[in-house]
Amino acid sequence: MDFTTALPTFVITLREGVEAALVVGIVLALLKKAKQSRLNFWVYAGIAVGLVVSVFIGVLFTWLIKILGSINPQYTSVVEPILEGVFSLLAIVMLSWMLIWMTKQARFMKAQVEGAVTEALTQKSNAGWGVFSLILVAIVREGFETVLFVAANFQQGLLPSLGALGGLAAAAAIGVLLFKWGVKINIRQFFQVMGVLLVLIVAGLVVSALQHFDDATANLALSSRSSENLCFYYEHFTRVHSCILGPMVWNTKTILPDEQFPGIILKSLFGYRDNLYLVQAVGYLAFLLSIGGLYFRSITGGKSPNQKSVPSIQK
């Protein structure tokens, strides 16, 4: 069984899960400080419902892809890669936004959560619902991005979902270490390392998304003579040639095949391909220079307070 397909979702869920665990830990610490631990039930209820909602969204997306792909069996080989490509684009947008915007907002996380909890506690009759909604939104927000990533790779089967569960379990363990046992972890460095990995994973998703659209166009071109001209390179079209991605810029199949170790690890985590085409190479580099550049500027522009906010809550 090839567990390499579980690695990207493990990294994504670990990163997202730790962020959600920080919110949960801050809320529990604030409730304890305010002598309102009776509301802890609403925190755990928000976690449970948030996980259920995230799983439901994932199942719904997978079901939608299969239904749309089976409406017209003749075009299943076209519809499925198009949908994978669309979900890949959505995942790229959401994960990129989360990386940049949330990194900038991380320094205000503790203050924002404190404000939300304080506001909830002032509404005594609805305090529980206020805490519940805060946790629910935090869990679903982090879960939705993982769901999009899994949906974009639904043909890989159950393993990406298992990777997500593994990342979630690891994130929960880190949350317990931080808030229950008081273990000191450099959260700032953790998020920076996870952020760099995520930039590379999403850059690889750009390569995969372009490949999905190329596959869909190629399948459509091969399905009827009237669609032949959709492929820019149709007259040279073979399994090793691109349809719309331009000429091949490298072929490392004999040196580092992407279906064998260690190439398969690089493929799963960073979008490595032993056959890479011009448009994919340009898209990969453009993403690294734009989104990657913005991310690196965001983490070097100031400190993330997560490093100091966790110990201060425990006092």
Short mmCIF file of C-alpha atoms in Angstrom, two decimals:
data_model
loop_
_atom_site.label_atom_id
_atom_site.label_comp_id
_atom_site.label_asym_id
_atom_site.label_seq_id
_atom_site.Cartn_x
_atom_site.Cartn_y
_atom_site.Cartn_z
CA MET A 1 0.00 0.00 0.00
CA ASP A 2 1.39 3.38 -1.04
CA PHE A 3 1.14 5.73 1.92
CA THR A 4 2.96 8.59 0.17
CA THR A 5 -0.35 10.06 -1.02
CA ALA A 6 -1.24 10.61 2.64
CA LEU A 7 1.78 12.86 3.30
CA PRO A 8 0.45 16.15 1.84
CA THR A 9 -2.87 15.94 3.68
CA PHE A 10 -1.01 14.99 6.87
CA VAL A 11 1.12 18.15 6.65
CA ILE A 12 -1.86 20.37 5.78
CA THR A 13 -4.09 18.96 8.54
CA LEU A 14 -1.26 19.13 11.06
CA ARG A 15 -0.69 22.80 10.31
CA GLU A 16 -4.39 23.66 10.25
CA GLY A 17 -5.14 21.46 13.24
CA VAL A 18 -2.49 23.09 15.43
CA GLU A 19 -3.96 26.49 14.62
CA ALA A 20 -7.42 25.23 15.62
CA ALA A 21 -5.92 23.62 18.74
CA LEU A 22 -4.46 27.00 19.73
CA VAL A 23 -7.91 28.59 19.50
CA VAL A 24 -9.45 25.76 21.55
CA GLY A 25 -6.67 25.95 24.15
CA ILE A 26 -6.98 29.72 24.47
CA VAL A 27 -10.76 29.49 24.92
CA LEU A 28 -10.46 26.75 27.58
CA ALA A 29 -7.78 28.74 29.43
CA LEU A 30 -9.90 31.91 29.35
CA LEU A 31 -12.99 30.06 30.59
CA LYS A 32 -10.95 28.60 33.46
CA LYS A 33 -9.56 32.02 34.31
CA ALA A 34 -13.07 33.50 34.32
CA LYS A 35 -14.34 30.60 36.48
CA GLN A 36 -16.70 29.58 33.70
CA SER A 37 -15.46 26.03 33.17
CA ARG A 38 -19.10 24.94 33.07
CA LEU A 39 -19.02 26.14 29.47
CA ASN A 40 -16.30 23.65 28.52
CA PHE A 41 -19.06 21.37 27.24
CA TRP A 42 -19.84 23.91 24.53
CA VAL A 43 -16.18 23.93 23.49
CA TYR A 44 -16.11 20.16 23.07
CA ALA A 45 -19.48 20.25 21.33
CA GLY A 46 -18.13 22.83 18.87
CA ILE A 47 -15.11 20.58 18.15
CA ALA A 48 -17.31 17.52 17.56
CA VAL A 49 -19.83 19.31 15.34
CA GLY A 50 -17.04 21.08 13.42
CA LEU A 51 -15.36 17.76 12.64
CA VAL A 52 -18.68 16.23 11.55
CA VAL A 53 -19.43 19.20 9.31
CA SER A 54 -15.94 19.03 7.75
CA VAL A 55 -16.31 15.31 7.04
CA PHE A 56 -19.80 15.90 5.63
CA ILE A 57 -18.45 18.58 3.27
CA GLY A 58 -15.72 16.18 2.14
CA VAL A 59 -18.21 13.38 1.47
CA LEU A 60 -20.51 15.82 -0.34
CA PHE A 61 -17.69 17.03 -2.62
CA THR A 62 -16.58 13.48 -3.42
CA TRP A 63 -20.16 12.45 -4.14
CA LEU A 64 -20.64 15.52 -6.34
CA ILE A 65 -17.56 14.68 -8.40
CA LYS A 66 -18.72 11.09 -8.93
CA ILE A 67 -22.29 12.12 -9.81
CA LEU A 68 -21.19 14.76 -12.31
CA GLY A 69 -18.70 12.36 -13.81
CA SER A 70 -21.32 9.65 -14.33
CA ILE A 71 -24.06 11.84 -15.84
CA ASN A 72 -22.71 11.17 -19.32
CA PRO A 73 -20.40 8.11 -19.26
CA GLN A 74 -19.00 9.09 -22.65
CA TYR A 75 -17.40 12.16 -21.14
CA THR A 76 -16.47 10.75 -17.71
CA SER A 77 -12.79 10.82 -18.68
CA VAL A 78 -13.21 14.53 -19.44
CA VAL A 79 -15.46 15.65 -16.58
CA GLU A 80 -13.50 14.01 -13.75
CA PRO A 81 -10.12 15.63 -14.52
CA ILE A 82 -11.86 18.99 -15.08
CA LEU A 83 -13.51 18.74 -11.65
CA GLU A 84 -10.20 17.70 -10.10
CA GLY A 85 -8.61 20.71 -11.75
CA VAL A 86 -11.33 23.06 -10.49
CA PHE A 87 -11.07 21.76 -6.92
CA SER A 88 -7.29 22.04 -7.17
CA LEU A 89 -7.63 25.72 -8.12
CA LEU A 90 -10.01 26.31 -5.19
CA ALA A 91 -7.58 24.58 -2.84
CA ILE A 92 -4.70 26.67 -4.20
CA VAL A 93 -6.64 29.90 -3.61
CA MET A 94 -7.85 28.94 -0.12
CA LEU A 95 -4.51 27.56 1.10
CA SER A 96 -2.60 30.54 -0.32
CA TRP A 97 -4.99 32.98 1.34
CA MET A 98 -4.71 31.10 4.62
CA LEU A 99 -0.92 31.13 4.45
CA ILE A 100 -0.54 34.84 3.85
CA TRP A 101 -3.55 36.39 5.59
CA MET A 102 -3.54 34.11 8.62
CA THR A 103 0.22 34.52 9.07
CA LYS A 104 -0.27 38.28 9.23
CA GLN A 105 -3.24 37.90 11.59
CA ALA A 106 -1.51 35.35 13.86
CA ARG A 107 -0.03 38.09 16.03
CA PHE A 108 -3.57 39.17 16.93
CA MET A 109 -4.97 35.66 17.50
CA LYS A 110 -4.95 35.74 21.30
CA ALA A 111 -6.51 39.22 21.45
CA GLN A 112 -9.20 38.31 18.91
CA VAL A 113 -10.14 35.10 20.72
CA GLU A 114 -10.16 36.90 24.08
CA GLY A 115 -12.47 39.54 22.67
CA ALA A 116 -14.83 36.94 21.23
CA VAL A 117 -14.96 34.96 24.50
CA THR A 118 -15.46 38.11 26.58
CA GLU A 119 -18.32 39.18 24.33
CA ALA A 120 -19.88 35.72 24.61
CA LEU A 121 -19.65 35.75 28.42
CA THR A 122 -21.38 39.12 28.65
CA GLN A 123 -24.45 37.54 27.04
CA LYS A 124 -25.12 35.20 29.94
CA SER A 125 -28.18 33.55 28.45
CA ASN A 126 -26.40 32.76 25.19
CA ALA A 127 -22.83 32.42 26.45
CA GLY A 128 -22.70 28.72 25.63
CA TRP A 129 -23.89 29.27 22.07
CA GLY A 130 -21.37 32.08 21.62
CA VAL A 131 -18.48 29.83 22.67
CA PHE A 132 -19.88 26.98 20.57
CA SER A 133 -20.09 29.13 17.42
CA LEU A 134 -16.54 30.46 17.96
CA ILE A 135 -15.10 26.94 18.14
CA LEU A 136 -17.31 25.64 15.33
CA VAL A 137 -16.17 28.36 12.92
CA ALA A 138 -12.50 27.77 13.84
CA ILE A 139 -12.75 24.01 13.23
CA VAL A 140 -14.77 24.23 10.00
CA ARG A 141 -12.53 26.99 8.61
CA GLU A 142 -9.42 24.87 9.07
CA GLY A 143 -11.17 21.69 7.96
CA PHE A 144 -12.58 23.19 4.77
CA GLU A 145 -9.15 23.79 3.26
CA THR A 146 -8.14 20.18 3.90
CA VAL A 147 -11.43 18.97 2.42
CA LEU A 148 -10.75 20.94 -0.76
CA PHE A 149 -7.29 19.43 -1.04
CA VAL A 150 -8.61 15.88 -0.55
CA ALA A 151 -11.42 16.52 -3.06
CA ALA A 152 -8.85 17.69 -5.60
CA ASN A 153 -7.14 14.30 -5.30
CA PHE A 154 -10.18 12.08 -4.82
CA GLN A 155 -8.98 9.47 -7.33
CA GLN A 156 -6.15 8.58 -4.95
CA GLY A 157 -8.69 6.82 -2.75
CA LEU A 158 -8.86 6.66 1.02
CA LEU A 159 -5.21 7.32 1.81
CA PRO A 160 -5.39 11.17 1.66
CA SER A 161 -8.24 10.97 4.19
CA LEU A 162 -6.12 8.74 6.44
CA GLY A 163 -3.33 11.30 6.19
CA ALA A 164 -5.80 13.98 7.27
CA LEU A 165 -6.84 11.90 10.29
CA GLY A 166 -3.19 11.35 11.19
CA GLY A 167 -2.47 15.08 10.99
CA LEU A 168 -5.53 15.80 13.11
CA ALA A 169 -4.39 13.32 15.77
CA ALA A 170 -0.88 14.83 15.80
CA ALA A 171 -2.35 18.35 16.10
CA ALA A 172 -4.53 17.24 19.03
CA ALA A 173 -1.45 15.73 20.69
CA ILE A 174 0.43 19.03 20.29
CA GLY A 175 -2.55 20.87 21.79
CA VAL A 176 -2.52 18.56 24.82
CA LEU A 177 1.24 19.00 25.23
CA LEU A 178 0.86 22.79 25.16
CA PHE A 179 -2.18 23.37 27.32
CA LYS A 180 -2.52 20.27 29.48
CA TRP A 181 1.03 19.30 30.25
CA GLY A 182 2.62 22.72 29.84
CA VAL A 183 5.31 21.52 27.42
CA LYS A 184 7.04 24.46 25.78
CA ILE A 185 7.04 24.29 21.98
CA ASN A 186 8.34 27.07 19.76
CA ILE A 187 5.06 27.69 17.95
CA ARG A 188 6.54 30.43 15.80
CA GLN A 189 9.19 28.13 14.35
CA PHE A 190 6.65 25.31 13.97
CA PHE A 191 4.34 27.49 11.85
CA GLN A 192 7.24 28.80 9.81
CA VAL A 193 8.46 25.27 8.96
CA MET A 194 4.90 24.11 8.22
CA GLY A 195 4.37 27.24 6.13
CA VAL A 196 7.43 26.55 3.97
CA LEU A 197 6.26 22.95 3.44
CA LEU A 198 2.79 24.21 2.58
CA VAL A 199 4.15 26.67 0.01
CA LEU A 200 5.95 23.80 -1.72
CA ILE A 201 2.91 21.50 -1.49
CA VAL A 202 0.59 24.12 -2.99
CA ALA A 203 3.16 24.86 -5.70
CA GLY A 204 3.03 21.16 -6.51
CA LEU A 205 -0.75 21.41 -6.59
CA VAL A 206 -0.36 24.05 -9.33
CA VAL A 207 1.51 21.46 -11.41
CA SER A 208 -1.18 18.85 -10.70
CA ALA A 209 -4.03 21.24 -11.56
CA LEU A 210 -2.46 22.03 -14.94
CA GLN A 211 -2.00 18.30 -15.55
CA HIS A 212 -5.70 17.68 -14.79
CA PHE A 213 -6.76 20.29 -17.35
CA ASP A 214 -4.30 18.88 -19.86
CA ASP A 215 -5.70 15.36 -19.34
CA ALA A 216 -9.27 16.60 -19.75
CA THR A 217 -8.42 18.45 -22.97
CA ALA A 218 -6.47 15.48 -24.33
CA ASN A 219 -9.31 13.06 -23.56
CA LEU A 220 -11.78 15.40 -25.24
CA ALA A 221 -9.52 15.75 -28.28
CA LEU A 222 -9.16 12.00 -28.58
CA SER A 223 -12.91 11.42 -28.19
CA SER A 224 -13.88 13.07 -31.49
CA ARG A 225 -12.23 14.33 -34.64
CA SER A 226 -13.98 17.68 -34.27
CA SER A 227 -12.08 18.35 -31.03
CA GLU A 228 -8.61 17.53 -32.34
CA ASN A 229 -7.57 21.16 -32.68
CA LEU A 230 -7.96 21.69 -28.92
CA CYS A 231 -4.53 20.15 -28.55
CA PHE A 232 -1.79 22.52 -29.60
CA TYR A 233 0.48 19.51 -30.07
CA TYR A 234 -2.10 17.06 -31.35
CA GLU A 235 -0.11 16.12 -34.41
CA HIS A 236 2.67 14.91 -32.07
CA PHE A 237 0.29 13.64 -29.41
CA THR A 238 1.49 10.54 -27.54
CA ARG A 239 1.50 9.52 -23.90
CA VAL A 240 4.70 11.47 -23.23
CA HIS A 241 3.60 14.65 -24.97
CA SER A 242 1.46 17.44 -23.66
CA CYS A 243 -1.82 18.57 -25.14
CA ILE A 244 -1.96 22.19 -23.98
CA LEU A 245 1.11 22.49 -21.72
CA GLY A 246 3.67 23.15 -24.41
CA PRO A 247 6.94 21.31 -25.01
CA MET A 248 8.61 19.12 -22.41
CA VAL A 249 11.33 20.92 -20.44
CA TRP A 250 12.77 17.83 -18.76
CA ASN A 251 12.47 14.09 -18.70
CA THR A 252 14.03 12.42 -15.64
CA LYS A 253 12.09 9.16 -15.87
CA THR A 254 15.22 7.05 -16.17
CA ILE A 255 17.04 8.93 -13.37
CA LEU A 256 14.33 9.71 -10.81
CA PRO A 257 10.95 8.17 -11.76
CA ASP A 258 7.99 9.69 -9.93
CA GLU A 259 6.41 6.27 -9.31
CA GLN A 260 9.34 4.90 -7.29
CA PHE A 261 11.07 5.94 -4.08
CA PRO A 262 12.29 8.66 -3.54
CA GLY A 263 10.63 10.30 -6.53
CA ILE A 264 7.18 9.29 -5.33
CA ILE A 265 7.80 11.16 -2.06
CA LEU A 266 8.82 14.28 -3.97
CA LYS A 267 5.75 13.90 -6.19
CA SER A 268 3.34 13.55 -3.27
CA LEU A 269 4.76 16.40 -1.24
CA PHE A 270 6.12 18.88 -3.77
CA GLY A 271 4.46 18.07 -7.09
CA TYR A 272 7.62 16.63 -8.68
CA ARG A 273 7.06 15.11 -12.14
CA ASP A 274 9.58 13.08 -14.13
CA ASN A 275 7.96 14.64 -17.22
CA LEU A 276 7.51 18.38 -16.82
CA TYR A 277 6.14 20.72 -19.47
CA LEU A 278 6.76 24.39 -20.14
CA VAL A 279 3.44 25.75 -18.81
CA GLN A 280 3.78 23.66 -15.64
CA ALA A 281 7.32 24.91 -15.05
CA VAL A 282 6.24 28.53 -15.57
CA GLY A 283 3.21 28.07 -13.29
CA TYR A 284 5.35 26.47 -10.57
CA LEU A 285 7.96 29.21 -10.64
CA ALA A 286 5.32 31.96 -10.85
CA PHE A 287 3.61 30.60 -7.74
CA LEU A 288 6.85 30.36 -5.78
CA LEU A 289 7.89 33.89 -6.77
CA SER A 290 4.49 35.47 -6.05
CA ILE A 291 2.74 33.62 -3.22
CA GLY A 292 5.99 32.20 -1.85
CA GLY A 293 7.55 35.66 -1.90
CA LEU A 294 4.55 37.21 -0.14
CA TYR A 295 4.65 34.48 2.51
CA PHE A 296 8.34 34.94 3.24
CA ARG A 297 7.83 38.69 3.55
CA SER A 298 4.94 38.10 5.95
CA ILE A 299 7.01 35.92 8.27
CA THR A 300 10.05 38.20 8.21
CA GLY A 301 8.05 41.39 8.71
CA GLY A 302 7.39 40.86 12.39
CA LYS A 303 7.10 38.32 15.13
CA SER A 304 4.26 35.88 15.42
CA PRO A 305 2.84 36.20 18.91
CA ASN A 306 1.95 32.50 18.99
CA GLN A 307 5.42 31.97 20.40
CA LYS A 308 4.60 34.02 23.50
CA SER A 309 0.82 33.84 23.70
CA VAL A 310 0.67 30.18 24.76
CA PRO A 311 2.91 30.44 27.85
CA SER A 312 1.16 33.65 28.94
CA ILE A 313 -2.22 31.89 28.96
CA GLN A 314 -0.98 29.18 31.26
CA LYS A 315 0.02 31.57 34.05
#
